[in-house]
mmCIF file of C-alpha atoms in Angstrom:
data_model
loop_
_atom_site.group_PDB
_atom_site.id
_atom_site.type_symbol
_atom_site.label_atom_id
_atom_site.label_comp_id
_atom_site.label_asym_id
_atom_site.label_seq_id
_atom_site.Cartn_x
_atom_site.Cartn_y
_atom_site.Cartn_z
ATOM 1 C CA MET A 363 16.438 -1.319 4.767
ATOM 2 C CA SER A 364 15.557 1.869 6.164
ATOM 3 C CA SER A 365 16.433 3.825 3.005
ATOM 4 C CA GLY A 366 13.013 4.364 0.528
ATOM 5 C CA LEU A 367 12.395 3.001 -3.118
ATOM 6 C CA LYS A 368 11.378 4.571 -6.093
ATOM 7 C CA VAL A 369 9.520 3.002 -8.495
ATOM 8 C CA GLN A 370 9.836 4.484 -12.259
ATOM 9 C CA GLY A 371 9.506 3.314 -16.111
ATOM 10 C CA ARG A 372 5.729 2.756 -15.903
ATOM 11 C CA HIS A 373 3.418 4.273 -18.659
ATOM 12 C CA GLY A 374 -0.065 3.363 -19.059
ATOM 13 C CA ARG A 375 -2.843 1.947 -17.046
ATOM 14 C CA HIS A 376 -1.984 2.770 -13.340
ATOM 15 C CA GLU A 377 0.774 4.929 -13.459
ATOM 16 C CA GLN A 378 0.307 6.825 -11.422
ATOM 17 C CA MET A 379 -0.083 4.515 -8.353
ATOM 18 C CA ILE A 380 3.089 2.295 -9.682
ATOM 19 C CA ASN A 381 5.556 5.259 -9.989
ATOM 20 C CA GLY A 382 6.909 7.063 -6.917
ATOM 21 C CA VAL A 383 8.692 7.335 -3.880
ATOM 22 C CA PHE A 384 8.023 4.816 -1.137
ATOM 23 C CA GLU A 385 8.438 5.542 2.257
ATOM 24 C CA PRO A 386 9.654 2.598 4.900
ATOM 25 C CA LEU A 387 6.981 2.165 7.792
ATOM 26 C CA GLY A 388 9.593 0.897 10.299
ATOM 27 C CA GLN A 389 10.147 -2.424 11.782
ATOM 28 C CA GLN A 390 7.067 -1.852 13.996
ATOM 29 C CA GLN A 391 5.233 -2.463 10.332
ATOM 30 C CA GLN A 392 5.488 -5.365 9.086
ATOM 31 C CA HIS A 393 3.576 -7.492 6.761
ATOM 32 C CA ASN A 394 4.707 -11.579 6.718
ATOM 33 C CA GLY A 395 7.999 -11.018 8.608
ATOM 34 C CA ARG A 396 9.242 -8.163 5.372
ATOM 35 C CA GLN A 397 9.439 -4.329 5.928
ATOM 36 C CA VAL A 398 6.596 -2.368 4.279
ATOM 37 C CA TRP A 399 6.915 0.743 2.344
ATOM 38 C CA ALA A 400 4.044 3.478 2.137
ATOM 39 C CA SER A 401 3.981 5.497 -1.185
ATOM 40 C CA ARG A 402 4.207 9.858 -0.446
ATOM 41 C CA SER A 403 1.358 9.951 -2.932
ATOM 42 C CA VAL A 404 -1.698 11.358 -1.920
ATOM 43 C CA GLN A 405 -3.639 7.922 -2.627
ATOM 44 C CA PRO A 406 -2.208 4.834 -0.074
ATOM 45 C CA VAL A 407 -0.106 2.674 -2.169
ATOM 46 C CA TYR A 408 2.033 0.085 -0.600
ATOM 47 C CA ILE A 409 4.839 -2.223 -1.651
ATOM 48 C CA TYR A 410 4.773 -5.286 0.481
ATOM 49 C CA HIS A 411 5.878 -9.169 0.152
ATOM 50 C CA THR A 412 2.457 -11.423 0.431
ATOM 51 C CA GLY A 413 4.423 -14.464 2.395
ATOM 52 C CA LYS A 414 3.882 -16.103 -0.567
ATOM 53 C CA ALA A 415 6.170 -15.634 -3.465
ATOM 54 C CA ARG A 416 6.150 -11.806 -4.590
ATOM 55 C CA TRP A 417 6.415 -8.430 -3.702
ATOM 56 C CA VAL A 418 3.841 -6.354 -4.641
ATOM 57 C CA ILE A 419 2.638 -2.415 -5.273
ATOM 58 C CA SER A 420 -1.096 -2.678 -3.710
ATOM 59 C CA ARG A 421 -3.591 0.008 -2.407
ATOM 60 C CA ARG A 422 -4.184 -2.444 0.498
ATOM 61 C CA ILE A 423 -2.046 -4.199 2.931
ATOM 62 C CA ASP A 424 -3.116 -7.775 2.468
ATOM 63 C CA ASP A 425 -3.037 -11.112 0.747
ATOM 64 C CA GLY A 426 -1.843 -9.135 -2.857
ATOM 65 C CA CYS A 427 -4.357 -10.585 -4.533
ATOM 66 C CA LYS A 428 -5.764 -7.197 -5.870
ATOM 67 C CA CYS A 429 -2.709 -5.252 -6.861
ATOM 68 C CA TYR A 430 -1.163 -2.852 -9.269
ATOM 69 C CA ALA A 431 1.885 -4.477 -10.022
ATOM 70 C CA PHE A 432 4.203 -7.311 -8.592
ATOM 71 C CA ILE A 433 7.255 -9.014 -8.985
ATOM 72 C CA LYS A 434 8.174 -13.049 -8.257
ATOM 73 C CA ASP A 435 10.242 -12.990 -5.885
ATOM 74 C CA THR A 436 10.883 -15.137 -2.180
ATOM 75 C CA GLY A 437 13.805 -12.954 -0.889
ATOM 76 C CA THR A 438 13.233 -10.285 2.338
ATOM 77 C CA ASP A 439 14.520 -7.124 0.028
ATOM 78 C CA PRO A 440 12.743 -6.226 -3.446
ATOM 79 C CA LEU A 441 15.791 -4.624 -4.280
ATOM 80 C CA LYS A 442 17.142 -7.852 -4.765
ATOM 81 C CA ALA A 443 14.447 -9.791 -6.720
ATOM 82 C CA GLN A 444 15.418 -11.217 -9.837
ATOM 83 C CA GLY A 445 12.607 -10.521 -13.089
ATOM 84 C CA GLN A 446 10.684 -7.715 -13.954
ATOM 85 C CA TRP A 447 7.651 -6.235 -12.709
ATOM 86 C CA VAL A 448 4.668 -7.384 -14.466
ATOM 87 C CA CYS A 449 1.678 -5.109 -14.471
ATOM 88 C CA CYS A 450 -1.791 -4.929 -15.431
ATOM 89 C CA ASP A 451 -2.698 -2.997 -18.759
ATOM 90 C CA ALA A 452 -5.845 -1.402 -20.011
ATOM 91 C CA ASP A 453 -7.098 -4.529 -21.593
ATOM 92 C CA ASN A 454 -7.214 -6.233 -17.797
ATOM 93 C CA GLU A 455 -3.955 -8.880 -19.077
ATOM 94 C CA TRP A 456 -1.222 -8.662 -16.773
ATOM 95 C CA ARG A 457 1.814 -8.401 -18.625
ATOM 96 C CA VAL A 458 5.732 -7.954 -18.139
ATOM 97 C CA ASP A 459 6.725 -4.413 -17.973
ATOM 98 C CA ALA A 460 10.337 -4.188 -18.663
ATOM 99 C CA ASN A 461 10.209 -0.525 -18.603
ATOM 100 C CA VAL A 462 9.508 -0.367 -14.677
ATOM 101 C CA SER A 463 12.386 -0.607 -12.161
ATOM 102 C CA LEU A 464 12.567 -0.415 -8.643
ATOM 103 C CA VAL A 465 15.967 1.644 -7.372
ATOM 104 C CA GLU A 466 16.998 2.404 -3.308
ATOM 105 C CA THR A 467 16.094 6.224 -2.532
ATOM 106 C CA GLN A 468 17.100 8.330 0.432
ATOM 107 C CA ALA A 469 14.245 8.126 3.012
ATOM 108 C CA SER A 470 12.322 11.589 3.748
ATOM 109 C CA ASN A 471 12.760 14.008 6.465
ATOM 110 C CA ASP A 472 9.932 15.723 6.174
ATOM 111 C CA PRO A 473 7.426 16.449 8.560
ATOM 112 C CA PHE A 474 4.609 15.727 6.844
ATOM 113 C CA VAL A 475 5.587 12.700 5.558
ATOM 114 C CA LYS A 476 6.837 11.075 8.798
ATOM 115 C CA ILE A 477 3.229 12.460 10.439
ATOM 116 C CA ARG A 478 1.422 10.754 7.692
ATOM 117 C CA LEU A 479 3.388 7.099 8.035
ATOM 118 C CA SER A 480 2.963 7.211 11.939
ATOM 119 C CA VAL A 481 -0.681 8.182 11.155
ATOM 120 C CA GLU A 482 -0.790 4.727 8.975
ATOM 121 C CA GLN A 483 1.283 2.306 11.927
ATOM 122 C CA GLU A 484 -1.699 4.116 14.286
ATOM 123 C CA ILE A 485 -3.912 2.686 12.187
ATOM 124 C CA ALA A 486 -2.472 -0.874 11.858
ATOM 125 C CA LYS A 487 -2.455 -0.646 15.538
ATOM 126 C CA LEU A 488 -5.877 -0.388 16.113
ATOM 127 C CA GLY A 489 -6.597 -2.890 12.971
ATOM 128 C CA LEU A 490 -8.171 -0.434 11.183
ATOM 129 C CA GLY A 491 -5.819 -1.582 7.920
ATOM 130 C CA ASP A 492 -8.240 -4.295 6.549
ATOM 131 C CA LEU A 493 -11.689 -3.883 4.684
ATOM 132 C CA GLU A 494 -13.586 -6.131 7.166
ATOM 133 C CA SER A 495 -12.551 -3.863 10.200
ATOM 134 C CA LEU A 496 -13.657 -0.296 8.422
ATOM 135 C CA LYS A 497 -17.021 -2.214 7.521
ATOM 136 C CA SER A 498 -17.865 -3.583 11.254
ATOM 137 C CA LEU A 499 -16.780 0.194 12.590
ATOM 138 C CA TRP A 500 -18.903 1.763 9.576
ATOM 139 C CA LYS A 501 -21.829 -0.529 11.213
ATOM 140 C CA ARG A 502 -21.343 0.489 14.311
ATOM 141 C CA LEU A 503 -20.908 4.399 13.578
ATOM 142 C CA ASP A 504 -23.580 4.865 11.067
ATOM 143 C CA PHE A 505 -26.440 4.055 13.956
ATOM 144 C CA ASN A 506 -29.365 4.457 11.225
ATOM 145 C CA GLY A 507 -28.077 2.664 8.801
ATOM 146 C CA ASN A 508 -28.462 5.414 5.874
ATOM 147 C CA ASN A 509 -25.005 5.489 4.937
ATOM 148 C CA ILE A 510 -24.434 9.113 6.626
ATOM 149 C CA VAL A 511 -22.395 10.139 9.314
ATOM 150 C CA SER A 512 -23.891 12.803 11.392
ATOM 151 C CA LEU A 513 -21.694 14.561 14.170
ATOM 152 C CA ALA A 514 -24.584 12.903 16.769
ATOM 153 C CA GLU A 515 -23.744 9.363 15.299
ATOM 154 C CA ILE A 516 -19.826 9.822 15.535
ATOM 155 C CA ASP A 517 -20.573 11.743 19.415
ATOM 156 C CA LYS A 518 -22.347 8.314 20.031
ATOM 157 C CA LEU A 519 -20.050 6.203 19.302
ATOM 158 C CA VAL A 520 -16.938 7.577 21.275
#
């Protein structure tokens, strides 16, 4: 599938993270053998399958245990998922949100969107998509351990 996805209808907690248009990352960037989509929004948000039994909308591509919303499904296409999206409400309780829907939309031809998606693919190739890799890189980069990185420290790493 190479079309985009549009999530709509969420009101309340995390609506800015859940609602939006998501672009396919391409066949090179799959998770658990299924397509991954990245949001066009400024903050990185993804739709992917956990490999267990659900599609999720999340900030990171991982096992999906920390996500904004999910729908139970074992298939290969979130558009064909049966059931309703479940979202975390303001009281930190997970509830079905019957207003949330997922529809197919045309993928973007915007060059800036394409650049962002290609950068995300490069980050994944370098193995910098998971939190542990980023923490490891930060420790190597922050040579003196003060949680501030200077140009000299960057130069030293390179």
